[in-house]
Coordinates of C-alpha atoms in Angstrom, one line a residue:
M1 CA 81.1 106.1 117.8
R2 CA 81.3 105.5 114.0
N3 CA 80.1 102.3 112.4
A4 CA 82.5 100.3 110.2
V5 CA 80.7 98.7 107.2
V6 CA 81.5 96.2 104.5
V7 CA 80.9 97.5 101.0
E8 CA 82.4 94.7 99.0
A9 CA 84.2 91.4 99.5
V10 CA 85.8 89.2 96.9
R11 CA 88.0 86.1 96.7
T12 CA 89.8 84.0 94.2
P13 CA 88.8 80.4 93.6
I14 CA 91.1 78.4 95.8
G15 CA 93.8 76.2 94.2
K16 CA 95.7 73.2 95.3
G17 CA 98.8 74.3 97.1
K18 CA 101.2 72.2 95.2
Q19 CA 102.9 72.1 91.8
G20 CA 100.2 71.6 89.1
G21 CA 97.6 73.5 91.2
M22 CA 95.6 76.0 89.2
L23 CA 97.2 79.0 90.9
T24 CA 100.8 77.8 91.1
D25 CA 102.0 79.9 88.2
E26 CA 100.6 83.1 89.7
H27 CA 102.9 85.1 92.0
P28 CA 101.2 85.7 95.3
V29 CA 101.6 89.5 94.9
A30 CA 99.8 89.2 91.6
L31 CA 97.1 87.0 93.2
L32 CA 96.4 89.6 95.9
A33 CA 96.6 92.5 93.4
G34 CA 93.8 90.8 91.4
T35 CA 91.5 90.9 94.4
L36 CA 92.3 94.6 94.9
R37 CA 91.5 95.4 91.3
A38 CA 88.2 93.5 91.7
L39 CA 87.1 95.6 94.6
V40 CA 87.7 98.8 92.5
E41 CA 85.9 97.4 89.5
R42 CA 82.9 96.2 91.4
T43 CA 82.4 99.4 93.4
G44 CA 83.8 102.1 91.1
I45 CA 85.7 103.6 94.1
D46 CA 88.7 105.8 93.3
P47 CA 91.6 103.8 94.9
A48 CA 93.3 107.1 95.8
L49 CA 90.6 107.5 98.5
V50 CA 91.9 104.4 100.3
D51 CA 93.6 105.3 103.6
D52 CA 95.4 102.0 104.1
V53 CA 95.6 98.4 102.9
I54 CA 96.1 95.8 105.6
G55 CA 97.0 92.3 104.3
G56 CA 97.5 89.0 106.1
C57 CA 100.1 86.5 105.2
V58 CA 101.8 83.7 107.3
S59 CA 105.0 82.8 105.5
Q60 CA 106.4 86.2 104.8
V61 CA 109.5 84.9 103.0
G62 CA 110.6 84.4 99.4
D63 CA 107.8 85.5 97.0
Q64 CA 105.8 86.7 100.0
S65 CA 108.5 88.8 101.7
L66 CA 109.2 92.5 102.0
N67 CA 105.7 93.7 102.8
L68 CA 104.0 91.9 99.9
T69 CA 100.8 93.9 100.6
R70 CA 102.5 97.1 99.5
S71 CA 103.8 95.3 96.5
A72 CA 100.3 94.1 95.7
V73 CA 99.0 97.7 96.0
L74 CA 101.5 98.8 93.4
A75 CA 101.0 95.8 91.2
S76 CA 97.2 96.5 91.2
G77 CA 97.8 99.9 89.7
F78 CA 96.7 101.8 92.8
P79 CA 98.3 105.3 93.2
E80 CA 101.7 105.3 94.9
S81 CA 100.1 107.4 97.7
V82 CA 98.1 104.4 99.0
P83 CA 100.0 102.8 101.9
A84 CA 100.0 99.2 102.9
T85 CA 101.2 96.8 105.6
T86 CA 101.3 93.1 106.2
V87 CA 100.3 91.4 109.4
D88 CA 100.8 87.9 110.8
R89 CA 98.4 86.2 113.3
Q90 CA 99.0 82.8 111.7
C91 CA 95.9 81.3 110.2
G92 CA 93.8 84.3 111.3
S93 CA 96.1 86.9 109.7
S94 CA 93.5 88.3 107.3
Q95 CA 90.8 88.1 109.9
Q96 CA 93.1 90.2 112.1
A97 CA 93.5 92.6 109.1
V98 CA 89.7 92.9 109.1
H99 CA 89.7 93.7 112.8
F100 CA 92.5 96.3 112.5
A101 CA 90.7 97.9 109.5
A102 CA 87.3 98.1 111.1
Q103 CA 88.8 99.3 114.4
G104 CA 90.7 102.0 112.6
V105 CA 87.4 103.2 111.0
I106 CA 85.5 103.1 114.3
S107 CA 88.3 105.1 116.0
G108 CA 88.4 107.7 113.2
A109 CA 91.9 106.8 112.1
Y110 CA 90.6 105.7 108.7
D111 CA 87.7 106.6 106.5
I112 CA 88.3 103.9 103.9
V113 CA 90.5 100.8 104.2
I114 CA 91.0 97.5 102.6
A115 CA 91.6 94.3 104.6
C116 CA 92.9 91.4 102.6
G117 CA 95.1 88.3 102.6
V118 CA 97.0 85.8 100.5
E119 CA 99.0 82.6 100.8
S120 CA 100.7 80.7 97.9
M121 CA 101.5 77.5 99.7
S122 CA 102.7 75.9 96.4
R123 CA 105.4 78.6 96.0
V124 CA 106.2 79.3 99.6
P125 CA 105.7 76.1 101.6
M126 CA 104.4 76.2 105.2
G127 CA 107.3 76.6 107.6
S128 CA 109.6 78.3 105.0
S129 CA 110.2 81.3 107.3
V130 CA 112.0 79.1 109.9
L131 CA 115.7 79.1 109.0
P132 CA 117.6 75.8 109.0
G133 CA 119.1 75.1 112.4
S134 CA 116.9 77.8 114.1
N135 CA 114.4 77.1 116.9
P136 CA 111.9 80.0 117.4
F137 CA 110.5 78.3 120.5
A138 CA 113.8 77.7 122.4
P139 CA 113.1 80.4 125.0
L140 CA 109.9 78.5 125.9
D141 CA 111.7 75.4 126.9
E142 CA 111.7 76.3 130.6
R143 CA 107.9 76.8 130.7
Y144 CA 107.1 73.8 128.4
P145 CA 110.0 71.4 129.1
Q146 CA 108.6 68.6 127.1
G147 CA 108.2 70.8 124.1
L148 CA 105.2 72.1 122.2
V149 CA 103.8 70.1 119.3
G150 CA 102.5 70.7 115.8
Q151 CA 98.9 71.4 114.9
G152 CA 98.2 67.9 113.8
I153 CA 99.1 66.5 117.3
S154 CA 97.0 69.3 118.8
A155 CA 94.1 68.2 116.7
E156 CA 94.6 64.7 117.9
L157 CA 94.7 65.9 121.6
I158 CA 91.4 67.8 121.0
A159 CA 89.8 64.6 119.6
A160 CA 90.9 62.7 122.6
K161 CA 89.9 65.3 125.2
W162 CA 86.4 65.7 123.7
K163 CA 86.1 61.9 122.9
L164 CA 85.6 62.5 119.2
D165 CA 85.9 59.2 117.2
R166 CA 87.0 58.7 113.7
S167 CA 83.5 58.2 112.4
E168 CA 82.4 61.6 113.7
L169 CA 85.4 63.4 112.2
D170 CA 84.9 61.7 108.8
A171 CA 81.2 62.4 108.8
F172 CA 81.9 66.1 109.4
A173 CA 84.5 66.1 106.6
L174 CA 82.0 64.5 104.2
Q175 CA 79.4 67.1 105.1
S176 CA 81.9 69.9 104.3
H177 CA 82.4 68.5 100.8
Q178 CA 78.7 67.9 100.2
R179 CA 77.8 71.4 101.3
A180 CA 80.5 73.0 99.2
T181 CA 79.5 70.9 96.2
A182 CA 75.8 71.8 96.6
A183 CA 76.7 75.5 97.0
W184 CA 78.8 75.5 93.8
E185 CA 76.1 73.7 91.8
A186 CA 73.5 76.2 93.0
G187 CA 75.7 79.1 92.0
E188 CA 76.0 80.4 95.6
F189 CA 79.7 81.2 95.2
D190 CA 79.4 82.9 91.8
R191 CA 79.0 86.4 93.3
E192 CA 82.0 86.2 95.6
V193 CA 84.8 84.8 93.3
T194 CA 86.9 86.9 91.0
V195 CA 86.7 84.4 88.1
K196 CA 83.1 83.3 87.6
G197 CA 82.6 79.6 87.0
V198 CA 86.1 78.5 88.2
R199 CA 85.5 76.3 91.2
D200 CA 87.7 75.7 94.3
E201 CA 90.0 72.9 93.3
T202 CA 90.0 70.8 96.5
V203 CA 86.2 70.2 96.7
R204 CA 85.6 66.5 96.1
P205 CA 82.0 65.9 95.0
G206 CA 82.6 62.1 94.8
T207 CA 84.1 61.5 98.2
S208 CA 82.4 59.0 100.6
L209 CA 82.6 57.8 104.1
E210 CA 84.2 54.6 102.8
A211 CA 86.9 56.6 101.0
L212 CA 87.6 58.7 104.1
A213 CA 87.7 55.7 106.3
G214 CA 90.5 54.2 104.2
L215 CA 92.9 57.0 104.9
R216 CA 95.7 56.5 107.5
A217 CA 96.4 58.6 110.5
A218 CA 98.4 61.6 109.3
Y219 CA 100.5 62.4 112.3
H220 CA 101.3 59.1 114.1
T221 CA 104.8 58.4 115.2
P222 CA 106.1 55.9 117.8
E223 CA 107.5 58.8 119.8
Y224 CA 104.2 60.7 120.0
E225 CA 102.3 57.4 120.7
Q226 CA 104.5 56.9 123.7
R227 CA 104.2 60.5 124.9
F228 CA 100.5 60.8 124.4
P229 CA 98.9 57.4 125.1
E230 CA 95.5 59.0 125.2
I231 CA 95.5 59.8 121.5
G232 CA 93.4 57.4 119.4
W233 CA 95.0 58.6 116.1
Q234 CA 91.8 59.8 114.4
V235 CA 93.1 62.7 112.3
T236 CA 93.7 62.1 108.6
A237 CA 94.3 64.1 105.5
G238 CA 90.6 63.6 104.8
N239 CA 89.3 65.3 108.0
S240 CA 91.8 68.1 107.9
S241 CA 92.2 71.1 105.7
P242 CA 94.4 70.7 102.6
I243 CA 97.3 72.9 101.5
N244 CA 96.1 75.7 99.2
D245 CA 96.7 78.9 97.2
G246 CA 94.3 81.8 97.3
A247 CA 93.5 85.4 98.2
A248 CA 90.6 87.6 99.3
A249 CA 89.9 91.2 100.0
V250 CA 87.2 93.3 101.8
L251 CA 86.4 97.0 101.3
I252 CA 85.6 98.6 104.7
M253 CA 84.6 102.2 105.4
G254 CA 82.7 104.4 107.7
E255 CA 78.9 104.1 107.2
E256 CA 78.6 107.8 106.6
V257 CA 81.4 107.7 104.1
A258 CA 79.6 105.0 102.1
Q259 CA 76.5 107.2 102.1
R260 CA 78.5 110.2 100.9
L261 CA 80.0 108.2 98.1
G262 CA 76.7 106.7 97.1
L263 CA 77.9 103.1 97.9
R264 CA 75.7 100.5 99.5
A265 CA 76.7 99.4 103.0
R266 CA 76.1 95.7 102.9
A267 CA 77.0 94.7 106.5
R268 CA 78.2 96.2 109.7
L269 CA 81.2 94.9 111.6
T270 CA 79.5 94.8 115.0
G271 CA 82.1 93.3 117.4
F272 CA 85.5 91.8 117.8
A273 CA 87.5 89.6 120.1
V274 CA 90.8 87.8 120.3
A275 CA 91.6 85.1 122.8
G276 CA 94.5 82.9 123.9
D277 CA 94.4 79.4 125.2
D278 CA 96.6 76.4 126.0
P279 CA 99.3 76.4 123.2
Q280 CA 99.6 72.6 123.5
L281 CA 96.0 72.1 122.6
M282 CA 96.6 75.2 120.4
L283 CA 93.4 75.2 118.4
T284 CA 90.8 75.6 121.2
A285 CA 90.8 79.4 121.6
V286 CA 87.8 79.6 119.3
I287 CA 85.8 78.6 122.3
P288 CA 86.7 81.5 124.6
A289 CA 86.8 83.9 121.6
T290 CA 83.2 83.0 120.8
S291 CA 82.1 83.7 124.3
K292 CA 84.0 86.9 124.4
V293 CA 82.6 88.4 121.2
L294 CA 79.1 87.5 122.2
E295 CA 79.5 89.2 125.6
R296 CA 81.0 92.3 124.0
T297 CA 78.1 92.6 121.5
G298 CA 75.4 91.8 124.0
L299 CA 74.2 88.9 121.8
S300 CA 73.3 85.4 122.7
L301 CA 74.1 82.2 120.8
S302 CA 70.4 82.1 119.7
D303 CA 70.8 85.6 118.1
I304 CA 73.4 84.2 115.6
D305 CA 71.9 83.1 112.3
L306 CA 75.0 81.7 110.7
F307 CA 78.4 80.6 112.1
E308 CA 81.7 80.3 110.2
V309 CA 84.3 78.3 112.2
N310 CA 87.5 77.6 110.2
E311 CA 87.8 73.9 109.5
A312 CA 91.5 73.6 110.1
F313 CA 90.6 70.1 111.4
A314 CA 87.2 68.5 112.0
S315 CA 88.0 68.0 115.6
V316 CA 88.3 71.8 116.2
V317 CA 84.8 72.6 115.0
L318 CA 83.2 69.6 116.7
A319 CA 84.9 70.5 120.1
W320 CA 83.8 74.1 119.6
Q321 CA 80.2 72.9 119.0
R322 CA 80.3 70.7 122.1
E323 CA 81.4 73.5 124.3
T324 CA 79.3 76.3 122.9
G325 CA 76.1 74.4 122.1
A326 CA 75.9 76.0 118.6
D327 CA 73.8 74.5 116.0
L328 CA 75.9 72.7 113.4
A329 CA 73.1 73.1 110.9
K330 CA 73.9 76.8 110.9
T331 CA 77.7 76.3 110.8
N332 CA 79.7 76.4 107.6
V333 CA 76.6 76.1 105.6
R334 CA 78.5 76.3 102.3
G335 CA 81.2 73.9 103.4
G336 CA 84.4 74.9 105.1
A337 CA 88.2 74.7 104.7
I338 CA 88.2 70.9 104.6
A339 CA 86.5 71.1 101.2
L340 CA 87.1 74.7 100.0
G341 CA 90.7 74.9 101.2
H342 CA 92.8 76.9 103.6
P343 CA 95.3 79.3 102.0
L344 CA 96.5 80.4 105.5
G345 CA 96.9 84.2 105.2
G346 CA 93.9 84.5 103.0
S347 CA 91.4 82.4 104.9
G348 CA 90.1 85.0 107.3
A349 CA 89.1 87.4 104.5
R350 CA 87.8 84.4 102.4
I351 CA 85.6 83.2 105.3
L352 CA 84.2 86.7 105.8
T353 CA 83.5 87.0 102.1
T354 CA 81.5 83.7 102.2
L355 CA 79.7 84.7 105.4
L356 CA 78.6 88.0 103.9
H357 CA 77.1 86.4 100.8
A358 CA 75.5 83.6 102.8
L359 CA 73.8 86.1 105.1
E360 CA 72.5 88.1 102.2
D361 CA 71.2 85.1 100.3
R362 CA 69.4 83.7 103.3
D363 CA 68.1 87.2 104.4
A364 CA 69.7 86.4 107.8
R365 CA 70.9 89.1 110.2
F366 CA 73.8 88.1 112.3
G367 CA 76.9 86.0 111.5
L368 CA 79.7 85.0 113.8
Q369 CA 83.1 84.1 112.4
T370 CA 86.0 82.5 114.4
M371 CA 89.4 81.0 113.5
C372 CA 91.9 79.0 115.4
E373 CA 95.5 80.0 115.1
A374 CA 98.9 78.6 116.0
G375 CA 100.2 79.3 119.4
G376 CA 96.8 78.9 121.1
L377 CA 95.1 82.0 119.6
A378 CA 91.8 82.8 117.9
N379 CA 89.9 85.7 116.5
A380 CA 86.2 86.2 116.5
L381 CA 83.9 88.8 115.0
V382 CA 80.2 89.4 114.5
L383 CA 78.9 90.6 111.1
E384 CA 75.4 92.2 110.8
N385 CA 73.7 92.1 107.5
L386 CA 72.1 95.5 106.9
R387 CA 69.6 94.2 104.3
A388 CA 68.0 91.7 106.7

């Protein structure tokens, strides 16, 4: 069986996903095209050799419609012969792109492939793909007669089920900002961003527990309070990920192909898993996905040097830790989405980019990445640093 290796991974700095954010004026196709060009510039690879480009994007409408990954390939100046496709596994879209890319290399379908992702939430707001008056979940009414809920309520249900109080959620959020701030100040993100010195826009160096404690519950309504009396209304904008713009891209190829081209294989994509769970809790599938990928790779929790668990909400990561027993000191060591941001379709590739560089900088061997996704889904993968 062939090995799939990562040769390069880059990301944009992440902007606020609203008017006035630093990336608002940049079309999402151009944003993604910039990361593709960065891969070529950093590696010197001939883009004509790329067998496919697989991009993740959630809101595939408006500026992000009509297979934006193909548009980004053309906008980047790649030859017209390079194909591309766009996938949607909600927040895990570009992590799924990584899975598909690596699995294609392992199977022999690809020699060289780029996995990438983008989301411009300032230009294409979340939920834009749902037409007025439509109900995508109508056929599920018989199975879930009370109706499914949004992710914010799911995050509250998770906090209630795992008895996570407000102080725990806010302390975790503060730690995310502190770690991200320290990483930026130490230059730990410099190698991975496309624009050196431009920091992620939602990191708040000056935030505090007092400031976080002053925020109101973000998802409370009288109707939900009546329906879910167990909820303590702990989830706020401060202990949740913000709305963002950003893109990332990863160059993946067969290990023998990298050797033939004189390129350094930096990490091996060792194992993959995808899992489903209760769509009402929605964000808990990271727990079975973690177990599944460890089982498939024959690794134990103690073998993993660093974890990256997407911080959609603080309650998701803390519930994952409670169930798996993973060490939070090894988790999101450079901060996570609460601080850095969560440009939906770009986050999976962004997290992999950060994990790769963190493993290298710490001379650590194994990293595990997992992301919760709408509908009760999650992806997980194991990345092995070949320099450790």
